PDB file of C-alpha atoms in Angstrom:
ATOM      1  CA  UNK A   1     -49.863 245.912  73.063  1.00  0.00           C
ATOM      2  CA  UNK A   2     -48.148 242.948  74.096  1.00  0.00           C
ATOM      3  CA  UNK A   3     -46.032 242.383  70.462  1.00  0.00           C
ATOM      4  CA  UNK A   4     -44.995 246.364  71.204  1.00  0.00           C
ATOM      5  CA  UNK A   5     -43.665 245.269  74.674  1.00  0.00           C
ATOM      6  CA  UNK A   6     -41.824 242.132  73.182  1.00  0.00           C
ATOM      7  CA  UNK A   7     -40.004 244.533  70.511  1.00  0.00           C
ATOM      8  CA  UNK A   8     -39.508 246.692  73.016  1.00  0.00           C
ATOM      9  CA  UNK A   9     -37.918 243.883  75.415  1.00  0.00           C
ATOM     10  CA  UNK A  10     -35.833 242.560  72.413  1.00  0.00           C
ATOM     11  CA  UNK A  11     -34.641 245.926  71.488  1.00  0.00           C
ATOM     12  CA  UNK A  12     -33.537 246.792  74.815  1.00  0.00           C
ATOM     13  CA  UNK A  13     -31.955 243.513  75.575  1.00  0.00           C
ATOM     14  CA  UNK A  14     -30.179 243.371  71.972  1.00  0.00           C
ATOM     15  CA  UNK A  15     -28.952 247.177  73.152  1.00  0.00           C
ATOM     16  CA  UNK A  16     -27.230 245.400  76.573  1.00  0.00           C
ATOM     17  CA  UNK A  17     -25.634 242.986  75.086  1.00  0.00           C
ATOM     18  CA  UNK A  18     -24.046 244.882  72.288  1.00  0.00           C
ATOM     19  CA  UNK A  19     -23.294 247.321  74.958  1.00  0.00           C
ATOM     20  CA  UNK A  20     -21.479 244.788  77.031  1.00  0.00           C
ATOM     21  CA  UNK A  21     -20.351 241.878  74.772  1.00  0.00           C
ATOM     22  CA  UNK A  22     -20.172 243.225  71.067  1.00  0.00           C
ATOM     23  CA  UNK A  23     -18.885 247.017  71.363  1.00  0.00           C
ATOM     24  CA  UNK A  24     -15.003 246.513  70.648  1.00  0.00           C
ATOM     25  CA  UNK A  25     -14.073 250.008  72.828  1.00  0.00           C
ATOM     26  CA  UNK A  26     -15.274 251.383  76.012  1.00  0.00           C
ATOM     27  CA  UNK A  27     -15.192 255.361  75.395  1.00  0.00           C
ATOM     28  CA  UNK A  28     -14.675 257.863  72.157  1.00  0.00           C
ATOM     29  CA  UNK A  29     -13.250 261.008  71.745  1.00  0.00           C
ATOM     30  CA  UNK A  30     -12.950 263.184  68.481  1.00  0.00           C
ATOM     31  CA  UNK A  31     -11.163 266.255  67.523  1.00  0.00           C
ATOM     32  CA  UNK A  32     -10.672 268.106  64.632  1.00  0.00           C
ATOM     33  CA  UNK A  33      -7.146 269.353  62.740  1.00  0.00           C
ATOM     34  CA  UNK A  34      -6.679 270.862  59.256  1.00  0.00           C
ATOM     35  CA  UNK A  35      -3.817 268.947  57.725  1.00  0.00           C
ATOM     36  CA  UNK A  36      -3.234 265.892  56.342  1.00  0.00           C
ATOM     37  CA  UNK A  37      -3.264 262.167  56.891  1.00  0.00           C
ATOM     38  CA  UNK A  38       0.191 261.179  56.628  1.00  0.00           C
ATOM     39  CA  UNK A  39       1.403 264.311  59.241  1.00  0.00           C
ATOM     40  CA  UNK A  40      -1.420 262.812  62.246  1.00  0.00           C
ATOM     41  CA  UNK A  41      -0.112 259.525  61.472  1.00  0.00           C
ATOM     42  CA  UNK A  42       3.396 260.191  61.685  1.00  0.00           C
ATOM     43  CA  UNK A  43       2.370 262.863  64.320  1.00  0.00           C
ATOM     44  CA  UNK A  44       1.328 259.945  66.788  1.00  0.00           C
ATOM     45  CA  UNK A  45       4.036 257.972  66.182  1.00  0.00           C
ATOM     46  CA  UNK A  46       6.314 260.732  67.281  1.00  0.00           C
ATOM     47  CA  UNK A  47       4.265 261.323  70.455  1.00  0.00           C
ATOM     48  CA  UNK A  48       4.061 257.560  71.166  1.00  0.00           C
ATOM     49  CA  UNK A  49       8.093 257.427  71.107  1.00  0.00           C
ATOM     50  CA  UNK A  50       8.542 260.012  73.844  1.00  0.00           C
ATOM     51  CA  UNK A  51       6.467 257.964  76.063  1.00  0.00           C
ATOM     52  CA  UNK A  52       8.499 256.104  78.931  1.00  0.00           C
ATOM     53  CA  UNK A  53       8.926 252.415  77.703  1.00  0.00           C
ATOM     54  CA  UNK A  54       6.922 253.016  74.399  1.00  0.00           C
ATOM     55  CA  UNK A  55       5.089 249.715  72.598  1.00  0.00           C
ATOM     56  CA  UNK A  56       5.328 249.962  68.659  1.00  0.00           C
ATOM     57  CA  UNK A  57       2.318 251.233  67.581  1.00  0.00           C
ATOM     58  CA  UNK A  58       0.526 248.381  65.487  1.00  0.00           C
ATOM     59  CA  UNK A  59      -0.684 250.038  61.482  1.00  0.00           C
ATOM     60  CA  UNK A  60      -3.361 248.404  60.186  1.00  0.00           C
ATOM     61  CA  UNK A  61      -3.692 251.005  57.693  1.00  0.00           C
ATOM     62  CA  UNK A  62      -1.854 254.836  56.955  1.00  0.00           C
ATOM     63  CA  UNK A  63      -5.674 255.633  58.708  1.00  0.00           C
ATOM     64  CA  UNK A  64      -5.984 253.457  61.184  1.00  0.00           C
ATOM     65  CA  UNK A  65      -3.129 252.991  64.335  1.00  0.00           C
ATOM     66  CA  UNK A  66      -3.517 250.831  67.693  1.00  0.00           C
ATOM     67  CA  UNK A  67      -1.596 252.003  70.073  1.00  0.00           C
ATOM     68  CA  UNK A  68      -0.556 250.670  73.836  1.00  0.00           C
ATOM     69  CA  UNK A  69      -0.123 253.426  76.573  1.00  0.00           C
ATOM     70  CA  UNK A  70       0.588 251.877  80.194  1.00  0.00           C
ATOM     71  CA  UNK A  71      -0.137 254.504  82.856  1.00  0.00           C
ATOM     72  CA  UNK A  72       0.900 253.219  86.292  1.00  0.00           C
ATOM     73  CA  UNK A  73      -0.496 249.981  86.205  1.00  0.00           C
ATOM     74  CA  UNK A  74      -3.177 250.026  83.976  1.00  0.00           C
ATOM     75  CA  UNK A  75      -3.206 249.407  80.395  1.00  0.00           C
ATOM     76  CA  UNK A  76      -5.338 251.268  77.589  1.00  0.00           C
ATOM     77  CA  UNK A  77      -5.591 250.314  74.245  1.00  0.00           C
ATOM     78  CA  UNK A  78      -6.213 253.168  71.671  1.00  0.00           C
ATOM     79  CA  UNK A  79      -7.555 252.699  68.021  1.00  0.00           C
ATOM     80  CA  UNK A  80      -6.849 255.770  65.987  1.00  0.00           C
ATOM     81  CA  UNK A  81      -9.016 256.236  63.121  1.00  0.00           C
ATOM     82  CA  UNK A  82      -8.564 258.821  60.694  1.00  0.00           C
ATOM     83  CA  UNK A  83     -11.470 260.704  58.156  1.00  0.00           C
ATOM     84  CA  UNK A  84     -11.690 263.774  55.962  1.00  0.00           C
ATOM     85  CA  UNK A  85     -14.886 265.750  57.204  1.00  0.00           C
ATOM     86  CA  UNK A  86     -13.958 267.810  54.186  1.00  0.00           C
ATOM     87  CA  UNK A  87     -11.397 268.791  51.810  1.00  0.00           C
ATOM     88  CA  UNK A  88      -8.966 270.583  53.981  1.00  0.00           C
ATOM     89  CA  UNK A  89     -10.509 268.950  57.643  1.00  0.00           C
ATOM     90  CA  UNK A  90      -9.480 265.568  59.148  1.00  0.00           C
ATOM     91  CA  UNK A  91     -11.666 263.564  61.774  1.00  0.00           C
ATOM     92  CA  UNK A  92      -9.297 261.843  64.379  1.00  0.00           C
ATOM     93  CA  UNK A  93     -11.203 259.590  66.699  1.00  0.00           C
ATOM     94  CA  UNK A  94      -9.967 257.616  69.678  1.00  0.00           C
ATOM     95  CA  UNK A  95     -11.481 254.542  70.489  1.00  0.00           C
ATOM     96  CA  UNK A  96     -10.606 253.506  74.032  1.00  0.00           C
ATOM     97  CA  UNK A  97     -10.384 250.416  75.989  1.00  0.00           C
ATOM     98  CA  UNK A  98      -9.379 248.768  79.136  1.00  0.00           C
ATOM     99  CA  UNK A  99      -9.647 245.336  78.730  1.00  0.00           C
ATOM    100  CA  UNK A 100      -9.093 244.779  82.767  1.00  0.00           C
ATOM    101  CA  UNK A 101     -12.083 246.990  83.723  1.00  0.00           C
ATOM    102  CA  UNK A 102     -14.489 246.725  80.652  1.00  0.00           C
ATOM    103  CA  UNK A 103     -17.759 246.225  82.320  1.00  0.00           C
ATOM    104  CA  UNK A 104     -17.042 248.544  85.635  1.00  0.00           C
ATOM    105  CA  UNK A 105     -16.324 250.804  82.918  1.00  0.00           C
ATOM    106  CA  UNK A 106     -19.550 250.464  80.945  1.00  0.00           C
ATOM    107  CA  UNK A 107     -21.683 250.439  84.220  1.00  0.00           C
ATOM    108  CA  UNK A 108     -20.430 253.667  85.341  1.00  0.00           C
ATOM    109  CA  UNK A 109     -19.411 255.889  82.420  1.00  0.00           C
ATOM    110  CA  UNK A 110     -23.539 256.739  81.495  1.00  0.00           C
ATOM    111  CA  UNK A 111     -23.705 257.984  85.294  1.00  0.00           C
ATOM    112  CA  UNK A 112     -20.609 259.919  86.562  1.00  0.00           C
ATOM    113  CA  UNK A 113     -16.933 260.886  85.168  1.00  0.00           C
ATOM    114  CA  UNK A 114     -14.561 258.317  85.686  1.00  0.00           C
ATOM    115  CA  UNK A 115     -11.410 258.226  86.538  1.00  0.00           C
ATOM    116  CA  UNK A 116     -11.059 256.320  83.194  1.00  0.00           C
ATOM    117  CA  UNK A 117     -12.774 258.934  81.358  1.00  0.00           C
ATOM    118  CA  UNK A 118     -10.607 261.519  82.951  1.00  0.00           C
ATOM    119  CA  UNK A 119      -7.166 259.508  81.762  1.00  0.00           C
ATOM    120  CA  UNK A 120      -8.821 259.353  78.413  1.00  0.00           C
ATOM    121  CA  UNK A 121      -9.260 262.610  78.093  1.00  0.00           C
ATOM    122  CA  UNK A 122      -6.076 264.104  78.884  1.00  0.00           C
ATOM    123  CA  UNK A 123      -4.086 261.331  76.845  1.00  0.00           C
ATOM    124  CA  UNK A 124      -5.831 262.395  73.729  1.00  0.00           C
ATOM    125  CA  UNK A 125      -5.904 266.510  74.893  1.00  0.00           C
ATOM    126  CA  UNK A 126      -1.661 265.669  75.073  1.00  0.00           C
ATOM    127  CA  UNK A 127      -1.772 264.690  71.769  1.00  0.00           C
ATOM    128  CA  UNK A 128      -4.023 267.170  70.421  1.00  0.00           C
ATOM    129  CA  UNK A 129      -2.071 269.822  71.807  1.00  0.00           C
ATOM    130  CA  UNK A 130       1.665 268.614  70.364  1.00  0.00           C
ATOM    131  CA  UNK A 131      -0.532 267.748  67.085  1.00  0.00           C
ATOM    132  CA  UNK A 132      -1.309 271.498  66.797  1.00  0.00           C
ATOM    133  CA  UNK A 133       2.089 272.921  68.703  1.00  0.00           C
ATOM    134  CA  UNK A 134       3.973 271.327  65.966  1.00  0.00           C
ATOM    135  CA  UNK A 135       1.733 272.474  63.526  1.00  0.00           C
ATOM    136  CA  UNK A 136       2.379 275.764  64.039  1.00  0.00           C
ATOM    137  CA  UNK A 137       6.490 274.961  63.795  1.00  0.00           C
ATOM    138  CA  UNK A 138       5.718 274.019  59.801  1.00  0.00           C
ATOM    139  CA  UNK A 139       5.104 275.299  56.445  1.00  0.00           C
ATOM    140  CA  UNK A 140       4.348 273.596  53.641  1.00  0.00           C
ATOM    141  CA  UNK A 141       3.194 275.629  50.236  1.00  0.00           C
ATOM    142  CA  UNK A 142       2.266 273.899  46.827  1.00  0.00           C
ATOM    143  CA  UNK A 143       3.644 275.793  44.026  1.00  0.00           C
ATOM    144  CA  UNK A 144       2.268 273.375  41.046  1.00  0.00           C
ATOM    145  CA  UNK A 145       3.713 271.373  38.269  1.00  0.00           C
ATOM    146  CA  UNK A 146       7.683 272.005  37.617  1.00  0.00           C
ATOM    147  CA  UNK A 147      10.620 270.548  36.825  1.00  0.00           C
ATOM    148  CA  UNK A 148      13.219 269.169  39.077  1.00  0.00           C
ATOM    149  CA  UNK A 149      16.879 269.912  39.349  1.00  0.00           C
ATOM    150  CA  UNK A 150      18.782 268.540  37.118  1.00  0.00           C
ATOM    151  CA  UNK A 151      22.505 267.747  38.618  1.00  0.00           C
ATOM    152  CA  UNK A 152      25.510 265.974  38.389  1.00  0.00           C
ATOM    153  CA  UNK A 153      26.378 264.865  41.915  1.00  0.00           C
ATOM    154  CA  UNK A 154      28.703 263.067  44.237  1.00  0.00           C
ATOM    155  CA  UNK A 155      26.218 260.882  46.316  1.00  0.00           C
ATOM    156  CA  UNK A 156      25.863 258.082  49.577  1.00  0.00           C
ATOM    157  CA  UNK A 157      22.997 255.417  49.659  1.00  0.00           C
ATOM    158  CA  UNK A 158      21.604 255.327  52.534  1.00  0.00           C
ATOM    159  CA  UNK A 159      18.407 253.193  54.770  1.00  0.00           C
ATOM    160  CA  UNK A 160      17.155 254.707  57.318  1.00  0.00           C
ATOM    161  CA  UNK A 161      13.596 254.978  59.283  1.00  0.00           C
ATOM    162  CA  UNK A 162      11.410 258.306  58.705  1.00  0.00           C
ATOM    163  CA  UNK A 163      12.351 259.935  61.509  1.00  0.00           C
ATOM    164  CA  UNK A 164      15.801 259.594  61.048  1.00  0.00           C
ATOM    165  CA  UNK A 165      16.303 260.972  57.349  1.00  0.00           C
ATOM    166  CA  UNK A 166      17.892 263.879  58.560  1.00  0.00           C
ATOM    167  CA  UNK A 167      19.927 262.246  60.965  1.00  0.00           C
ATOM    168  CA  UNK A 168      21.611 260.237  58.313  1.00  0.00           C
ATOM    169  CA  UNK A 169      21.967 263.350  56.231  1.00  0.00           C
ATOM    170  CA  UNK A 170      23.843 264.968  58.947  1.00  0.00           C
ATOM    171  CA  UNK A 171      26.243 262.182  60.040  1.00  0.00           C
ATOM    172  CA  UNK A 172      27.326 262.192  55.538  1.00  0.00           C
ATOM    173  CA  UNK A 173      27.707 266.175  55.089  1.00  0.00           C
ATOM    174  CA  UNK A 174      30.807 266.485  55.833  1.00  0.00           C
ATOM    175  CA  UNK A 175      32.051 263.433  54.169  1.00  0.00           C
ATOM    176  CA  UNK A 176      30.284 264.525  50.527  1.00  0.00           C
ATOM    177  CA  UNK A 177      31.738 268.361  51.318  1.00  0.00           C
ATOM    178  CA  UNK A 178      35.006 267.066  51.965  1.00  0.00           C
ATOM    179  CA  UNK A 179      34.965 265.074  48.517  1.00  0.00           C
ATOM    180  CA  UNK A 180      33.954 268.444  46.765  1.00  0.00           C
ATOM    181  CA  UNK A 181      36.153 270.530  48.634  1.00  0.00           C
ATOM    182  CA  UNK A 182      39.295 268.246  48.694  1.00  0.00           C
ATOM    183  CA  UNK A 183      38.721 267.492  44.726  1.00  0.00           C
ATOM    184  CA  UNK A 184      38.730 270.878  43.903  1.00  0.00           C
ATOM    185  CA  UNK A 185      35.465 270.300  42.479  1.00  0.00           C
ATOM    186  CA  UNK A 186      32.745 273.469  41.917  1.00  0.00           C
ATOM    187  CA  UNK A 187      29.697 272.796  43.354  1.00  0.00           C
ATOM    188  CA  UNK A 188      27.125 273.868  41.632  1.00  0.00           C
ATOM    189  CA  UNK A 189      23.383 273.668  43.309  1.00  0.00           C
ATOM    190  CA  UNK A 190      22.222 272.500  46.717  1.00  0.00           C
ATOM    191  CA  UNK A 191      22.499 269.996  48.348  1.00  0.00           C
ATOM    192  CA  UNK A 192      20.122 267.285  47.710  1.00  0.00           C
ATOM    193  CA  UNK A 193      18.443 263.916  48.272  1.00  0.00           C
ATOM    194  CA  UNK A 194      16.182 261.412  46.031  1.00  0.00           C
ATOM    195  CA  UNK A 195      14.015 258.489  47.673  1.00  0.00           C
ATOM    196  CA  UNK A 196      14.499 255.508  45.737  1.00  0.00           C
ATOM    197  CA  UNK A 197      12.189 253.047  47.859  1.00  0.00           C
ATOM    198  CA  UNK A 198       9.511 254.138  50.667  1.00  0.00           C
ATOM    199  CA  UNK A 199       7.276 251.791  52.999  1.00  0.00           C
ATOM    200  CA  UNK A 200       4.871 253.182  54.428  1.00  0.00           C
ATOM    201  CA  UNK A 201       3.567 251.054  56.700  1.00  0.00           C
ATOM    202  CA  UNK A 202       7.030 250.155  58.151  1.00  0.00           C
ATOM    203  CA  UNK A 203       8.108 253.961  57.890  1.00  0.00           C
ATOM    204  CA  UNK A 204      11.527 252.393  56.157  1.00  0.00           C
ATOM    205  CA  UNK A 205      13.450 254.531  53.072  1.00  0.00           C
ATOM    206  CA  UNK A 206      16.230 253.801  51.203  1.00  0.00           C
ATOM    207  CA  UNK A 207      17.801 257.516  49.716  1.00  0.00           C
ATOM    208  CA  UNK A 208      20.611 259.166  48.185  1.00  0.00           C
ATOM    209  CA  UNK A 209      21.794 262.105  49.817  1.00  0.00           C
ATOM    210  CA  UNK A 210      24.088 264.165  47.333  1.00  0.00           C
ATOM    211  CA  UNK A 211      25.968 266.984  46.649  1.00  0.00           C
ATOM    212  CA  UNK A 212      26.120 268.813  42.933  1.00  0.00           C
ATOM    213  CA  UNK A 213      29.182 269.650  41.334  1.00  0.00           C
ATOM    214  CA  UNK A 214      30.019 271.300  38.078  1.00  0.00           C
ATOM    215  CA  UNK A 215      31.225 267.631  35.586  1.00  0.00           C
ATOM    216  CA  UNK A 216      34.362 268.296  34.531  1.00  0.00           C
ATOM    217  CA  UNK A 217      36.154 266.118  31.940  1.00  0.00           C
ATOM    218  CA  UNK A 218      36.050 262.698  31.781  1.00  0.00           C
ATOM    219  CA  UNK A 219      39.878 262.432  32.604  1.00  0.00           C
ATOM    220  CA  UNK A 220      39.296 264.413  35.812  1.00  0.00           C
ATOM    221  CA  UNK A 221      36.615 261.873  36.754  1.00  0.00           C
ATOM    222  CA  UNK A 222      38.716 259.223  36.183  1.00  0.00           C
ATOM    223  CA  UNK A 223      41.486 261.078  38.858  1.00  0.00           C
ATOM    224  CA  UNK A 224      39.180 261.619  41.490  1.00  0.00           C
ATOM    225  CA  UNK A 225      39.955 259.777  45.262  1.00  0.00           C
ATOM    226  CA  UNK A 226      36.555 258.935  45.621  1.00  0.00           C
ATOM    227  CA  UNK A 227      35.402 256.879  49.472  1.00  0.00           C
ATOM    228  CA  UNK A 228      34.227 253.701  49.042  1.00  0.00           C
ATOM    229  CA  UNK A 229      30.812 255.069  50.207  1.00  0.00           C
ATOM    230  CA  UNK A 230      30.536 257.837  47.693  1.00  0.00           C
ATOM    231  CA  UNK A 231      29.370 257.356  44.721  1.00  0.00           C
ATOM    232  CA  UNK A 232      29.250 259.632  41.136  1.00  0.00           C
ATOM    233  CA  UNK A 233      26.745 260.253  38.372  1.00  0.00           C
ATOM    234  CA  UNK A 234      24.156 262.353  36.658  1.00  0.00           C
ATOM    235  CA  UNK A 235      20.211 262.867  38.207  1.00  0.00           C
ATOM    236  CA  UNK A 236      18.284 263.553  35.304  1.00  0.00           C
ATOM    237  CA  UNK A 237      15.790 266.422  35.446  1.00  0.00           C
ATOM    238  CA  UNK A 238      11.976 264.933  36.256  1.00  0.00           C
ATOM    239  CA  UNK A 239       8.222 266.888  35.548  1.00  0.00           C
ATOM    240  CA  UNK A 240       7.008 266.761  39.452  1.00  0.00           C
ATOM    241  CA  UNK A 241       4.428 268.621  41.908  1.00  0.00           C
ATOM    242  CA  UNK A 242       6.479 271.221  43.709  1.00  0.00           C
ATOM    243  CA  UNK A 243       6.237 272.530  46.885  1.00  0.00           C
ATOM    244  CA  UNK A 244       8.153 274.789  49.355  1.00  0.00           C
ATOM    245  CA  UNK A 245       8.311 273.466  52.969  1.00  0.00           C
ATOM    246  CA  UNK A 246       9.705 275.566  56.038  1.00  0.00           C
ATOM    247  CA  UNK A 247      10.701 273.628  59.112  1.00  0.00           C
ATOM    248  CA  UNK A 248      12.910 271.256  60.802  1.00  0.00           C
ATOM    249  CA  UNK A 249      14.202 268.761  58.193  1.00  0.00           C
ATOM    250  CA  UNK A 250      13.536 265.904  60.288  1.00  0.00           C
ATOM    251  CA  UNK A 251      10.288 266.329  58.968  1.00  0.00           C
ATOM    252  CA  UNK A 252       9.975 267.688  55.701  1.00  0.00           C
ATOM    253  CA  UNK A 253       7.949 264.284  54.573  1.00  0.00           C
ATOM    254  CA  UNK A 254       4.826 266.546  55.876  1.00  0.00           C
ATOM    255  CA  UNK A 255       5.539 268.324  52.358  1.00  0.00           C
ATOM    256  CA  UNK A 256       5.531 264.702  51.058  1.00  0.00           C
ATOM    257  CA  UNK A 257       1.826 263.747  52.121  1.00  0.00           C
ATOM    258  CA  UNK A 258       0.758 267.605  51.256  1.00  0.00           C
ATOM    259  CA  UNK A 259       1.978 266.751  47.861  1.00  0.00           C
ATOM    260  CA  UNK A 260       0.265 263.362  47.896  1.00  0.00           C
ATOM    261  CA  UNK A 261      -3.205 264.757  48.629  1.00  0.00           C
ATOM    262  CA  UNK A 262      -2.900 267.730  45.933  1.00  0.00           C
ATOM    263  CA  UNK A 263      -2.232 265.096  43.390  1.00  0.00           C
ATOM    264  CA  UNK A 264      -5.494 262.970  44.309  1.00  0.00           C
ATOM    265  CA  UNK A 265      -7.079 265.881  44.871  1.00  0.00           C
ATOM    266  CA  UNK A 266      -6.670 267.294  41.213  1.00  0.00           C
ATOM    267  CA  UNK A 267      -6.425 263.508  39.611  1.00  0.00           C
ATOM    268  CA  UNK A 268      -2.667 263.919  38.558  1.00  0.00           C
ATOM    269  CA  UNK A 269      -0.936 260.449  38.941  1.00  0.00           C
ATOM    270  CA  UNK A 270       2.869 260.458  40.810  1.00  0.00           C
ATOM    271  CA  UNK A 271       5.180 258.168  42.121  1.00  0.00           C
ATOM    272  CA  UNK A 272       5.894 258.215  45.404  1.00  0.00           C
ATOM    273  CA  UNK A 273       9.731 259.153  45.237  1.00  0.00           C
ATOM    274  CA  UNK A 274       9.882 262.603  46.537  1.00  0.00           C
ATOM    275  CA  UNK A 275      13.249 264.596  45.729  1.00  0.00           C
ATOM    276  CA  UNK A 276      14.358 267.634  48.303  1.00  0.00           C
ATOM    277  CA  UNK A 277      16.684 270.076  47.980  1.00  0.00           C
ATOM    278  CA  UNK A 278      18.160 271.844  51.333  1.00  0.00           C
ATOM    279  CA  UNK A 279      18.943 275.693  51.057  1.00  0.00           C
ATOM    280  CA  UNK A 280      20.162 275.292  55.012  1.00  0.00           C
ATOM    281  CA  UNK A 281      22.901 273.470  56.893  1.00  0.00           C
ATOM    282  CA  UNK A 282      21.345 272.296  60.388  1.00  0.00           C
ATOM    283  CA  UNK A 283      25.029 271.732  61.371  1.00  0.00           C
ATOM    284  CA  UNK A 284      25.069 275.740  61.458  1.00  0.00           C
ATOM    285  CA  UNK A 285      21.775 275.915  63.788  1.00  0.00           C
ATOM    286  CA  UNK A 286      19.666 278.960  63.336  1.00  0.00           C
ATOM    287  CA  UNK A 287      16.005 279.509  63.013  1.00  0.00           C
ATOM    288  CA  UNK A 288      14.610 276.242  61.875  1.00  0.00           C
ATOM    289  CA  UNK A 289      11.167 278.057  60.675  1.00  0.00           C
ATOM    290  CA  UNK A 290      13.153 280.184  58.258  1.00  0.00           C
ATOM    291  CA  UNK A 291      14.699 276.323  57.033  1.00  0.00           C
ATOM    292  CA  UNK A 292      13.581 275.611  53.575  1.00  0.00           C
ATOM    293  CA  UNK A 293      13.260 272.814  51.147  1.00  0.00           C
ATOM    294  CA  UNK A 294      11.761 272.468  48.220  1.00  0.00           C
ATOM    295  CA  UNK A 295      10.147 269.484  47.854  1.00  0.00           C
ATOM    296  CA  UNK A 296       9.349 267.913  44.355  1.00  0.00           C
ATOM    297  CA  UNK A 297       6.736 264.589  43.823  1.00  0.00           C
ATOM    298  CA  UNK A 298       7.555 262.951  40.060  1.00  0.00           C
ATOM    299  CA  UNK A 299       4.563 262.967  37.810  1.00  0.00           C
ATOM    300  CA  UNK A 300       4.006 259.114  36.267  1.00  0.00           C
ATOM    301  CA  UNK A 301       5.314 259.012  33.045  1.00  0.00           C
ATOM    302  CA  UNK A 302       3.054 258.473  30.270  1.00  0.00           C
TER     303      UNK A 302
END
């Protein structure tokens, strides 16, 4: 009897201290999406920059995301951690702390609903909610293996962060449809962009944007008044995963990680330089769910 009480003892007082010393987090929420990693990542990144005085969010992994949120004048840490509960379901858990209140928080949370667990809750309900809300703005559909474009283009190079692809796409339009237009060149094609380089963990790309044109002669080429930012040459056609995306360009890459988890998925080996084409010009406004891209992911070459 007594040995029973000992373990009992033990097992309760190993429980405490865990409880109060160990456990890295003071409260955990889940909730459930169907999409895929790279969009909730990127998705709480967006949400954390429209935040009043935002703190970069700290990566540890495409999964895994602490972020700071300040909320009058207390601070919460957040650990976001990422799973697949299945094929086409993603686990997002939020593990929260308060580092000033940790143990009046672990006293009272088992007997009442903080004020702590209140906060907690509707921080990670906001995000839920513009998780889902844009969501609903996007459309991505994988179409399979198929060949790229193949053009001959007038192009810029360009670095830029995720977010602002577009907005670096924008600010060069009308300097690549001037070149066309005031070369008398025939376009031919959309317009278009290839990533050359992609960190993920810093959200960094270096791209060219460009614009197709029928090649004319070499003499012509040679007689063009070309910027000193534009560029000229041929972008060979490449075997890719293809899909169609419908939304705001800004952020197409969802059609980027959609292509990403077809090809683990189904075992086909890519490299992560996605190629769009643009069938819209955001400069002319309009319904941004009828935008559309098609979005192509290179196959590895054998």
């Amino acid at each position: 009897m007594k040995i029973v009480t000992w373990g009992l003892l033990i097992a309760i007082l190993g429980t405490l201290i865990w409880y109060f010393f160990i456990k890295e987090y003071d409260y955990q929420i889940n909730f459930e999406v169907k999409t895929t990693t790279g969009t909730v990542n990127q998705s709480i990144k967006s949400w954390n920059s429209s935040h009043e005085n935002p703190q970069p969010i700290q990566q540890i992994s495409e999964k895994e995301l602490i972020q700071k949120i300040t909320i009058k004048d207390s601070s919460f840490t957040y650990l976001w951690n990422i799973s697949p509960k299945n094929d086409s379901i993603l686990k997002v858990t939020a593990y929260i702390s308060d580092a000033k209140n940790r143990f009046k928080n672990r006293i009272t949370i088992p007997f009442y609903e903080t004020d702590f667990e209140k906060t907690s809750k509707r921080v990670t309900e906001e995000l839920f909610n513009k998780l889902n809300n844009h969501l609903k703005e996007i459309k991505v559909k994988i179409e399979g293996k198929e060949n790229s474009p193949s053009n001959y283009a007038a192009y810029v190079s360009l670095k830029t962060h995720q977010i602002e692809k577009a907005k670096g796409m924008m600010e060069n339009f009308n300097l690549l449809s001037s070149f066309v237009a005031d070369n008398y060149l025939e376009p031919s094609g959309q317009p278009f962009l290839e990533i050359t380089s992609w960190n993920k963990t810093t959200d960094s790309l270096s791209f060219n944007f460009c614009f197709p044109f029928k090649k004319p002669d070499s003499v012509y080429i040679d007689s063009l008044t070309i910027n000193s930012k534009i560029s000229i040459k041929q972008f060979p056609s490449k075997k890719a995963l293809k899909a169609i995306y419908n939304g705001n360009y800004i952020t197409s890459d969802r059609a980027w990680y959609a292509l990403e988890d077809y090809a683990k998925k189904n075992n086909i080996p890519v490299e992560m330089f996605p190629i769009e084409v643009f069938y819209n010009n955001p400069n002319m406004g309009g319904d941004e769910h009828n935008w559309k891209t098609e979005v192509y992911l290179p196959l590895k070459k054998e």
